[in-house]
Short mmCIF file of C-alpha atoms and ligand atoms in Angstrom, two decimals:
data_model
loop_
_atom_site.label_atom_id
_atom_site.label_comp_id
_atom_site.label_asym_id
_atom_site.label_seq_id
_atom_site.Cartn_x
_atom_site.Cartn_y
_atom_site.Cartn_z
CA UNK A 23 92.69 -31.63 -282.01
CA UNK A 24 91.51 -28.10 -281.19
CA UNK A 25 88.76 -27.55 -278.63
CA UNK A 26 86.29 -26.40 -281.30
CA UNK A 27 86.93 -29.51 -283.43
CA UNK A 28 86.24 -31.69 -280.38
CA UNK A 29 83.03 -29.77 -279.75
CA UNK A 30 81.90 -30.18 -283.37
CA UNK A 31 82.49 -33.94 -283.14
CA UNK A 32 79.99 -34.27 -280.28
CA UNK A 33 76.34 -34.94 -281.17
CA UNK A 34 74.81 -32.79 -278.46
CA UNK A 35 75.80 -29.17 -277.88
CA UNK A 36 74.99 -29.05 -274.17
CA UNK A 37 75.31 -25.38 -273.38
CA UNK A 38 74.52 -23.58 -276.65
CA UNK A 39 71.12 -22.38 -275.41
CA UNK A 40 72.54 -20.80 -272.25
CA UNK A 41 72.81 -17.04 -272.04
CA UNK A 42 74.47 -15.20 -269.11
CA UNK A 43 72.18 -14.60 -266.13
CA UNK A 44 71.44 -10.95 -265.39
CA UNK A 45 74.03 -9.36 -263.13
CA UNK A 46 73.19 -9.10 -259.45
CA UNK A 47 72.35 -5.46 -258.68
CA UNK A 48 74.44 -5.43 -255.48
CA UNK A 49 77.43 -7.60 -256.41
CA UNK A 50 77.80 -5.79 -259.75
CA UNK A 51 78.40 -2.54 -257.83
CA UNK A 52 81.34 -4.17 -256.03
CA UNK A 53 82.66 -5.42 -259.39
CA UNK A 54 82.47 -1.95 -260.94
CA UNK A 55 84.12 -0.44 -257.86
CA UNK A 56 86.99 -2.96 -257.95
CA UNK A 57 87.57 -2.33 -261.65
CA UNK A 58 87.96 1.44 -261.10
CA UNK A 59 91.67 2.37 -260.71
CA UNK A 60 90.89 5.77 -259.10
CA UNK A 61 92.65 5.99 -255.71
CA UNK A 62 89.87 7.97 -254.01
CA UNK A 63 86.93 5.77 -255.20
CA UNK A 64 84.19 5.02 -252.66
CA UNK A 65 82.05 1.87 -252.45
CA UNK A 66 78.61 2.57 -250.99
CA UNK A 67 77.07 -0.53 -252.56
CA UNK A 68 77.11 -3.62 -250.39
CA UNK A 69 75.97 -3.18 -246.80
CA UNK A 70 79.16 -4.15 -245.03
CA UNK A 71 80.33 -2.20 -242.00
CA UNK A 72 83.48 -0.09 -242.29
CA UNK A 73 85.22 1.92 -239.58
CA UNK A 74 85.83 5.66 -239.82
CA UNK A 75 88.96 4.92 -241.86
CA UNK A 76 86.78 3.07 -244.37
CA UNK A 77 88.33 -0.25 -243.37
CA UNK A 78 86.61 -3.55 -242.55
CA UNK A 79 87.04 -4.45 -238.90
CA UNK A 80 87.38 -7.58 -236.82
CA UNK A 81 85.36 -6.97 -233.66
CA UNK A 82 87.08 -7.37 -230.30
CA UNK A 83 84.38 -9.87 -229.25
CA UNK A 84 85.30 -12.01 -232.27
CA UNK A 85 89.00 -11.92 -231.33
CA UNK A 86 88.15 -12.94 -227.76
CA UNK A 87 85.84 -15.74 -228.91
CA UNK A 88 88.51 -16.94 -231.35
CA UNK A 89 91.04 -17.19 -228.52
CA UNK A 90 88.59 -19.26 -226.47
CA UNK A 91 87.62 -21.71 -229.19
CA UNK A 92 91.22 -22.21 -230.33
CA UNK A 93 91.39 -25.53 -228.54
CA UNK A 94 88.10 -26.86 -229.93
CA UNK A 95 88.47 -29.94 -231.97
CA UNK A 96 86.21 -28.40 -234.56
CA UNK A 97 87.65 -29.32 -237.90
CA UNK A 98 86.19 -32.76 -238.16
CA UNK A 99 82.43 -32.67 -237.79
CA UNK A 100 79.44 -30.52 -237.01
CA UNK A 101 78.16 -31.93 -233.76
CA UNK A 102 74.54 -31.64 -232.70
CA UNK A 103 75.55 -30.00 -229.43
CA UNK A 104 77.37 -27.19 -231.24
CA UNK A 105 74.41 -26.54 -233.56
CA UNK A 106 71.91 -26.62 -230.68
CA UNK A 107 73.91 -24.04 -228.76
CA UNK A 108 73.87 -21.63 -231.70
CA UNK A 109 70.14 -22.13 -232.23
CA UNK A 110 69.29 -21.67 -228.55
CA UNK A 111 71.38 -18.52 -228.18
CA UNK A 112 70.11 -17.05 -231.45
CA UNK A 113 66.51 -17.70 -230.41
CA UNK A 114 67.07 -15.89 -227.10
CA UNK A 115 68.27 -12.88 -229.06
CA UNK A 116 65.07 -12.53 -231.08
CA UNK A 117 62.40 -13.97 -228.80
CA UNK A 118 63.88 -12.81 -225.45
CA UNK A 119 65.96 -14.50 -222.73
CA UNK A 120 62.87 -15.57 -220.77
CA UNK A 121 60.59 -16.28 -223.65
CA UNK A 122 58.03 -19.06 -223.11
CA UNK A 123 58.63 -20.24 -226.63
CA UNK A 124 62.16 -21.24 -225.65
CA UNK A 125 61.29 -22.59 -222.20
CA UNK A 126 58.57 -24.78 -223.69
CA UNK A 127 60.69 -25.84 -226.67
CA UNK A 128 57.95 -24.61 -229.02
CA UNK A 129 60.22 -23.77 -231.90
CA UNK A 130 62.17 -25.54 -234.60
CA UNK A 131 65.58 -24.03 -235.20
CA UNK A 132 68.52 -24.90 -237.41
CA UNK A 133 71.82 -23.18 -238.17
CA UNK A 134 71.78 -21.64 -241.63
CA UNK A 135 74.25 -20.28 -244.16
CA UNK A 136 73.84 -16.70 -242.95
CA UNK A 137 70.67 -14.71 -243.61
CA UNK A 138 70.53 -15.74 -247.27
CA UNK A 139 70.61 -19.44 -246.38
CA UNK A 140 68.01 -18.98 -243.64
CA UNK A 141 65.63 -17.27 -246.09
CA UNK A 142 66.26 -19.98 -248.65
CA UNK A 143 65.57 -22.77 -246.15
CA UNK A 144 62.28 -21.14 -245.21
CA UNK A 145 61.28 -20.64 -248.86
CA UNK A 146 61.96 -24.34 -249.51
CA UNK A 147 59.96 -25.32 -246.43
CA UNK A 148 57.08 -23.12 -247.57
CA UNK A 149 57.02 -24.77 -250.99
CA UNK A 150 57.22 -28.24 -249.44
CA UNK A 151 54.44 -27.71 -246.89
CA UNK A 152 52.24 -25.20 -248.73
CA UNK A 153 52.95 -25.78 -252.44
CA UNK A 154 50.12 -23.53 -253.60
CA UNK A 155 50.91 -20.62 -251.31
CA UNK A 156 52.61 -17.40 -252.29
CA UNK A 157 54.90 -14.99 -250.48
CA UNK A 158 54.10 -11.30 -250.13
CA UNK A 159 57.27 -9.17 -250.29
CA UNK A 160 57.49 -5.48 -249.42
CA UNK A 161 57.89 -3.08 -252.34
CA UNK A 162 60.78 -2.51 -252.42
CA UNK A 163 62.78 -5.16 -250.63
CA UNK A 164 66.29 -6.67 -250.68
CA UNK A 165 66.63 -7.69 -254.34
CA UNK A 166 67.68 -11.22 -253.46
CA UNK A 167 64.34 -11.99 -251.73
CA UNK A 168 62.81 -12.11 -255.22
CA UNK A 169 65.48 -14.52 -256.44
CA UNK A 170 65.26 -16.76 -253.39
CA UNK A 171 61.50 -17.33 -253.56
CA UNK A 172 61.63 -17.56 -257.37
CA UNK A 173 64.23 -20.32 -257.20
CA UNK A 174 62.18 -22.12 -254.53
CA UNK A 175 59.24 -22.02 -257.00
CA UNK A 176 57.01 -20.09 -254.62
CA UNK A 177 54.69 -17.54 -256.28
CA UNK A 178 55.40 -13.93 -255.28
CA UNK A 179 53.41 -10.77 -254.93
CA UNK A 180 54.46 -7.43 -253.50
CA UNK A 181 52.68 -5.29 -250.93
CA UNK A 182 52.99 -1.53 -250.79
CA UNK A 183 55.48 -0.27 -248.22
CA UNK A 184 57.39 2.86 -249.21
CA UNK A 185 56.10 6.23 -250.36
CA UNK A 186 58.56 7.89 -252.77
CA UNK A 187 57.18 11.40 -252.12
CA UNK A 188 57.43 11.32 -248.34
CA UNK A 189 60.43 8.95 -248.49
CA UNK A 190 58.72 7.25 -245.55
CA UNK A 191 56.26 4.44 -244.86
CA UNK A 192 53.04 4.21 -246.85
CA UNK A 193 51.21 2.80 -243.86
CA UNK A 194 47.66 3.09 -245.21
CA UNK A 195 48.60 1.31 -248.43
CA UNK A 196 50.49 -1.36 -246.48
CA UNK A 197 47.47 -2.04 -244.27
CA UNK A 198 45.19 -2.12 -247.33
CA UNK A 199 47.36 -4.70 -249.04
CA UNK A 200 47.59 -6.81 -245.88
CA UNK A 201 43.80 -6.63 -245.59
CA UNK A 202 43.16 -7.49 -249.21
CA UNK A 203 45.52 -10.47 -249.37
CA UNK A 204 43.71 -13.83 -249.10
CA UNK A 205 43.38 -15.02 -245.48
CA UNK A 206 46.30 -17.16 -244.35
CA UNK A 207 48.95 -15.62 -246.63
CA UNK A 208 52.70 -15.67 -246.01
CA UNK A 209 54.25 -12.21 -245.60
CA UNK A 210 57.93 -11.30 -245.39
CA UNK A 211 58.63 -8.46 -242.98
CA UNK A 212 61.87 -6.68 -242.08
CA UNK A 213 61.67 -6.33 -238.27
CA UNK A 214 64.19 -3.46 -238.18
CA UNK A 215 66.42 -1.41 -240.48
CA UNK A 216 64.46 -2.16 -243.64
CA UNK A 217 66.65 -2.77 -246.67
CA UNK A 218 66.82 -0.79 -248.94
CA UNK A 219 64.63 2.04 -247.58
CA UNK A 220 65.78 2.47 -243.97
CA UNK A 221 62.09 3.02 -243.17
CA UNK A 222 60.57 1.04 -240.28
CA UNK A 223 57.02 1.13 -238.92
CA UNK A 224 56.67 2.81 -235.51
CA UNK A 225 55.88 0.77 -232.39
CA UNK A 226 52.19 1.68 -232.67
CA UNK A 227 52.12 0.83 -236.36
CA UNK A 228 53.69 -2.59 -235.68
CA UNK A 229 50.92 -3.20 -233.13
CA UNK A 230 48.29 -2.42 -235.75
CA UNK A 231 50.03 -4.61 -238.30
CA UNK A 232 50.16 -7.50 -235.81
CA UNK A 233 46.46 -7.11 -234.96
CA UNK A 234 45.49 -7.13 -238.61
CA UNK A 235 47.66 -10.21 -239.23
CA UNK A 236 45.71 -11.88 -236.42
CA UNK A 237 42.38 -11.07 -238.02
CA UNK A 238 43.62 -12.24 -241.41
CA UNK A 239 45.44 -15.33 -240.07
CA UNK A 240 48.53 -14.36 -242.05
CA UNK A 241 51.91 -15.96 -241.36
CA UNK A 242 54.68 -13.41 -240.64
CA UNK A 243 58.17 -14.37 -241.73
CA UNK A 244 60.76 -11.96 -240.35
CA UNK A 245 64.07 -11.44 -242.08
CA UNK A 246 66.27 -10.12 -239.28
CA UNK A 247 69.53 -9.20 -241.04
CA UNK A 248 70.41 -6.07 -239.04
CA UNK A 249 69.51 -6.62 -235.38
CA UNK A 250 71.23 -3.80 -233.47
CA UNK A 251 71.85 -1.59 -236.48
CA UNK A 252 68.60 0.40 -236.28
CA UNK A 253 68.87 1.64 -232.68
CA UNK A 254 72.21 0.30 -231.44
CA UNK A 255 70.26 -1.87 -229.00
CA UNK A 256 69.53 -5.50 -229.86
CA UNK A 257 66.52 -5.77 -227.56
CA UNK A 258 64.92 -2.63 -228.94
CA UNK A 259 65.45 -3.80 -232.50
CA UNK A 260 63.57 -7.01 -231.67
CA UNK A 261 60.47 -5.22 -230.45
CA UNK A 262 58.42 -5.79 -233.63
CA UNK A 263 58.94 -9.53 -233.21
CA UNK A 264 58.08 -9.32 -229.50
CA UNK A 265 54.77 -7.63 -230.36
CA UNK A 266 53.85 -10.47 -232.69
CA UNK A 267 54.96 -12.94 -230.05
CA UNK A 268 52.76 -11.33 -227.42
CA UNK A 269 49.83 -11.42 -229.81
CA UNK A 270 50.25 -15.18 -230.05
CA UNK A 271 51.37 -15.49 -233.68
CA UNK A 272 53.35 -18.40 -234.96
CA UNK A 273 56.21 -16.79 -236.84
CA UNK A 274 59.37 -17.63 -238.73
CA UNK A 275 62.64 -15.75 -238.38
CA UNK A 276 65.84 -15.66 -240.42
CA UNK A 277 68.83 -14.29 -238.51
CA UNK A 278 72.19 -13.19 -239.84
CA UNK A 279 75.39 -12.45 -237.94
CA UNK A 280 77.09 -11.08 -241.05
CA UNK A 281 76.63 -7.44 -240.17
CA UNK A 282 76.16 -7.17 -236.42
CA UNK A 283 79.19 -9.39 -235.73
CA UNK A 284 81.13 -8.44 -238.86
CA UNK A 285 81.20 -12.09 -239.88
CA UNK A 286 80.05 -11.69 -243.49
CA UNK A 287 82.71 -14.16 -244.71
CA UNK A 288 81.79 -16.87 -242.21
CA UNK A 289 78.11 -17.17 -243.29
CA UNK A 290 76.57 -17.77 -239.87
CA UNK A 291 72.83 -17.55 -239.40
CA UNK A 292 69.83 -19.27 -237.93
CA UNK A 293 66.32 -20.10 -239.04
CA UNK A 294 63.64 -20.58 -236.42
CA UNK A 295 59.98 -21.43 -236.86
CA UNK A 296 57.55 -21.22 -233.95
CA UNK A 297 55.15 -24.10 -233.43
CA UNK A 298 52.14 -24.87 -231.23
CA UNK A 299 53.92 -27.61 -229.31
CA UNK A 300 57.05 -29.73 -229.06
CA UNK A 301 55.73 -32.47 -231.34
CA UNK A 302 55.23 -29.99 -234.17
CA UNK A 303 58.66 -28.51 -233.49
CA UNK A 304 60.31 -31.92 -233.85
CA UNK A 305 58.50 -32.49 -237.15
CA UNK A 306 59.35 -29.06 -238.61
CA UNK A 307 62.98 -29.32 -237.52
CA UNK A 308 63.35 -32.70 -239.20
CA UNK A 309 61.93 -31.27 -242.45
CA UNK A 310 64.39 -28.36 -242.30
CA UNK A 311 67.27 -30.73 -241.59
CA UNK A 312 66.30 -32.85 -244.58
CA UNK A 313 66.22 -29.80 -246.87
CA UNK A 314 69.62 -28.64 -245.57
CA UNK A 315 71.10 -32.13 -245.90
CA UNK A 316 70.52 -32.20 -249.66
CA UNK A 317 71.70 -28.61 -250.16
CA UNK A 318 74.97 -28.54 -248.23
CA UNK A 319 75.03 -31.38 -245.73
CA UNK A 320 75.90 -29.34 -242.69
CA UNK A 321 77.07 -25.76 -242.28
CA UNK A 322 80.75 -24.82 -241.70
CA UNK A 323 81.47 -25.01 -237.99
CA UNK A 324 84.09 -22.35 -237.29
CA UNK A 325 81.69 -19.42 -237.52
CA UNK A 326 79.04 -21.29 -235.53
CA UNK A 327 81.54 -21.79 -232.70
CA UNK A 328 82.52 -18.11 -232.77
CA UNK A 329 78.92 -16.87 -232.63
CA UNK A 330 77.89 -19.39 -229.96
CA UNK A 331 80.84 -18.34 -227.82
CA UNK A 332 80.05 -14.62 -228.20
CA UNK A 333 76.41 -15.17 -227.29
CA UNK A 334 76.96 -17.55 -224.38
CA UNK A 335 79.98 -16.01 -222.61
CA UNK A 336 78.63 -13.08 -220.52
CA UNK A 337 81.86 -11.04 -220.71
CA UNK A 338 82.29 -11.48 -224.44
CA UNK A 339 78.61 -10.78 -225.01
CA UNK A 340 78.89 -7.54 -223.04
CA UNK A 341 81.80 -6.51 -225.28
CA UNK A 342 79.73 -7.37 -228.37
CA UNK A 343 76.72 -5.31 -227.22
CA UNK A 344 79.01 -2.30 -226.75
CA UNK A 345 80.57 -2.80 -230.17
CA UNK A 346 77.17 -3.00 -231.87
CA UNK A 347 76.27 0.29 -230.22
CA UNK A 348 79.53 1.85 -231.47
CA UNK A 349 78.89 0.67 -235.05
CA UNK A 350 75.27 1.85 -235.08
CA UNK A 351 76.21 5.21 -233.56
CA UNK A 352 78.94 5.80 -236.12
CA UNK A 353 76.45 5.19 -238.93
CA UNK A 354 73.95 7.56 -237.29
CA UNK A 355 76.68 10.21 -237.00
CA UNK A 356 77.42 9.84 -240.70
CA UNK A 357 73.73 10.33 -241.52
CA UNK A 358 73.75 13.62 -239.61
CA UNK A 359 77.05 14.67 -241.21
CA UNK A 360 75.86 13.94 -244.76
CA UNK A 361 72.63 15.87 -244.30
CA UNK A 362 74.45 18.73 -242.64
CA UNK A 363 77.01 18.92 -245.42
CA UNK A 364 74.33 18.94 -248.15
CA UNK A 365 72.43 21.67 -246.36
CA UNK A 366 75.59 23.74 -245.88
CA UNK A 367 76.30 23.44 -249.60
CA UNK A 368 72.99 25.23 -250.11
CA UNK A 369 71.11 22.33 -251.68
CA UNK A 370 67.51 23.37 -252.07
CA UNK A 371 66.31 19.75 -251.96
CA UNK A 372 64.91 18.26 -248.78
CA UNK A 373 67.40 15.88 -247.14
CA UNK A 374 65.54 15.18 -243.89
CA UNK A 375 65.02 11.55 -244.87
CA UNK A 376 68.75 10.90 -244.48
CA UNK A 377 68.38 11.27 -240.71
CA UNK A 378 64.78 10.03 -240.48
CA UNK A 379 65.66 6.68 -242.02
CA UNK A 380 67.45 4.11 -239.85
CA UNK A 381 69.93 1.26 -240.14
CA UNK A 382 72.66 0.72 -242.64
CA UNK A 383 71.02 2.27 -245.69
CA UNK A 384 69.81 5.61 -246.87
CA UNK A 385 67.28 5.41 -249.69
CA UNK A 386 68.43 8.70 -251.11
CA UNK A 387 65.95 9.29 -253.91
CA UNK A 388 68.83 9.67 -256.41
CA UNK A 389 67.79 8.61 -259.91
CA UNK A 390 69.61 5.93 -261.95
CA UNK A 391 71.10 8.72 -264.12
CA UNK A 392 72.40 10.51 -261.06
CA UNK A 393 73.84 7.27 -259.67
CA UNK A 394 75.54 6.75 -263.02
CA UNK A 395 77.06 10.24 -262.92
CA UNK A 396 78.30 9.68 -259.37
CA UNK A 397 80.20 6.61 -260.56
CA UNK A 398 81.53 8.07 -263.82
CA UNK A 399 82.41 11.56 -262.64
CA UNK A 400 83.10 11.09 -258.93
CA UNK A 401 84.04 7.39 -258.57
CA UNK A 402 81.30 6.89 -255.99
CA UNK A 403 79.48 3.57 -256.34
CA UNK A 404 75.99 2.62 -255.14
CA UNK A 405 73.05 0.53 -256.39
CA UNK A 406 70.91 2.03 -259.17
CA UNK A 407 67.91 2.43 -256.87
CA UNK A 408 69.85 5.20 -255.11
CA UNK A 409 70.55 3.17 -251.97
CA UNK A 410 73.58 4.49 -250.10
CA UNK A 411 75.32 2.12 -247.70
CA UNK A 412 75.91 4.61 -244.90
CA UNK A 413 78.38 2.14 -243.36
CA UNK A 414 80.84 3.15 -246.09
CA UNK A 415 80.60 6.87 -245.31
CA UNK A 416 83.41 8.28 -243.14
CA UNK A 417 84.45 11.59 -241.61
CA UNK A 418 87.00 11.88 -244.41
CA UNK A 419 84.76 11.17 -247.40
CA UNK A 420 81.42 12.63 -246.28
CA UNK A 421 82.01 16.14 -247.62
CA UNK A 422 83.27 14.80 -250.94
CA UNK A 423 80.14 12.63 -251.14
CA UNK A 424 77.83 15.53 -250.26
CA UNK A 425 79.52 17.73 -252.84
CA UNK A 426 79.13 15.06 -255.53
CA UNK A 427 75.47 14.48 -254.65
CA UNK A 428 74.90 18.24 -254.74
CA UNK A 429 76.54 18.46 -258.17
CA UNK A 430 74.49 15.65 -259.73
CA UNK A 431 71.20 16.84 -258.23
CA UNK A 432 71.79 20.51 -259.03
CA UNK A 433 70.03 20.34 -262.41
CA UNK A 434 66.96 18.89 -260.63
CA UNK A 435 67.05 21.80 -258.27
CA UNK A 436 67.26 24.27 -261.16
CA UNK A 437 64.30 22.60 -262.82
CA UNK A 438 62.37 22.82 -259.55
CA UNK A 439 63.18 26.51 -259.16
CA UNK A 440 62.05 27.11 -262.77
CA UNK A 441 58.81 25.25 -262.08
CA UNK A 442 58.20 27.35 -259.00
CA UNK A 443 58.92 30.55 -260.92
CA UNK A 444 56.51 29.53 -263.67
CA UNK A 445 53.79 28.56 -261.21
N1 PLA B 502 68.29 -10.12 -245.73
C1 PLA B 502 68.48 -8.81 -245.95
C2 PLA B 502 67.34 -7.89 -245.76
C3 PLA B 502 69.74 -8.34 -246.35
O1 PLA B 502 69.91 -7.05 -246.57
C4 PLA B 502 70.80 -9.26 -246.50
C5 PLA B 502 72.18 -8.80 -246.92
C6 PLA B 502 70.54 -10.60 -246.26
C7 PLA B 502 69.28 -11.00 -245.86
C8 PLA B 502 71.59 -11.65 -246.40
O2 PLA B 502 72.48 -11.58 -245.41
P1 PLA B 502 73.71 -12.59 -245.28
O3 PLA B 502 74.88 -11.86 -245.77
O4 PLA B 502 73.72 -12.87 -243.85
O5 PLA B 502 73.39 -13.77 -246.12
N2 PLA B 502 72.25 -7.69 -247.74
C9 PLA B 502 73.52 -7.04 -248.09
C10 PLA B 502 74.51 -7.98 -248.70
C11 PLA B 502 74.14 -6.46 -246.86
C12 PLA B 502 74.13 -8.76 -249.91
O6 PLA B 502 73.22 -8.40 -250.67
O7 PLA B 502 74.80 -9.77 -250.13
C13 PLA B 502 73.18 -5.88 -249.03
O8 PLA B 502 74.10 -5.16 -249.43
O9 PLA B 502 71.99 -5.67 -249.32
#
């Protein structure tokens, strides 16, 4: 009997009503890139670090940690001790080595399936504990934040963040939206290297944001996916969180080691939630563990062992800190090189934002049509919002990229010149 005859014989057609889900805006770039046979194609879509040869790297600290955990009997189970080590070390990284929060055990922390899993755990916790609350997301934000809170059935609203004209922070609008949100709202903040804009508030602006959150009794949830990538210094990149800590906020934090340790494939992360005391921390942790238990039981242990080893072995940690600096500096160099190249080509557009923005991404201002032309005519791939993953730019491809950007933006420049002439 053919498959279709079998299907016809069944009374219920289970999947007839299902249509394909919309493509993910980031993963679909990788798919398009992979399908392109051109030998000199460039993928500037997903934010994964590449070296100056355009190749993914295994960090030296990871190799050293791997050698040290080789003997661990880790394939059988995920022991509590191993998880606790990861949580403790991760918490030190965001809240500070000597933080009272850690000394007093005033936080609930669990390992998570990278930054995505940590965000998802928090969204589920939010729905469970505050079913009528909503989450305020920056406009724009990482596209998956919308999916995560949607799937956790938490209502969403955006707050203004980015100003397309200045290609910088719209601080006044941000403060207005924070002020006008109902007291006690949940807000998602990127503590450093905002994705996709590369625009972070200054130290003083963070202080003002924290003060206003205090007045409004808002709950700040930090998605820390790029610690180290903004400045090259992990401590400096945690300063927004430290300001909130000093101001006495209870906060939540999702951490990812995908980028700063180059462990994207291992899915290692941590979710921590600060509490008023140990009793609360025990309660929150047990809720998180229950949510995780139904979703995936326990997280894979190999990556957890690697990260714990890197963070707890002083020599390996020192190597890691140097390597983060090297990665961040290479990306910064590529920002300068891209801007320089565009300016040397005589582009009349303003490209200052390439070097003003920080972290892995440049929010270029390229239009969807221009992004489309870059892919079709130059085999350069990026998301349709014009986000360039600067981690994919290298000494070898930067001039080619600049030339292509210049070509596809040239008509805009002509139009601008015409406008100016007419004015
Ligand atoms: N939060 C933000 C702000 C992110 O940019 C990303 C990853 C995550 C969380 C999830 O990190 P994870 O890989 O540790 O789960 N964003 C990437 C990758 C780098 C992606 O979308 O999968 C990006 O290209 O935007």
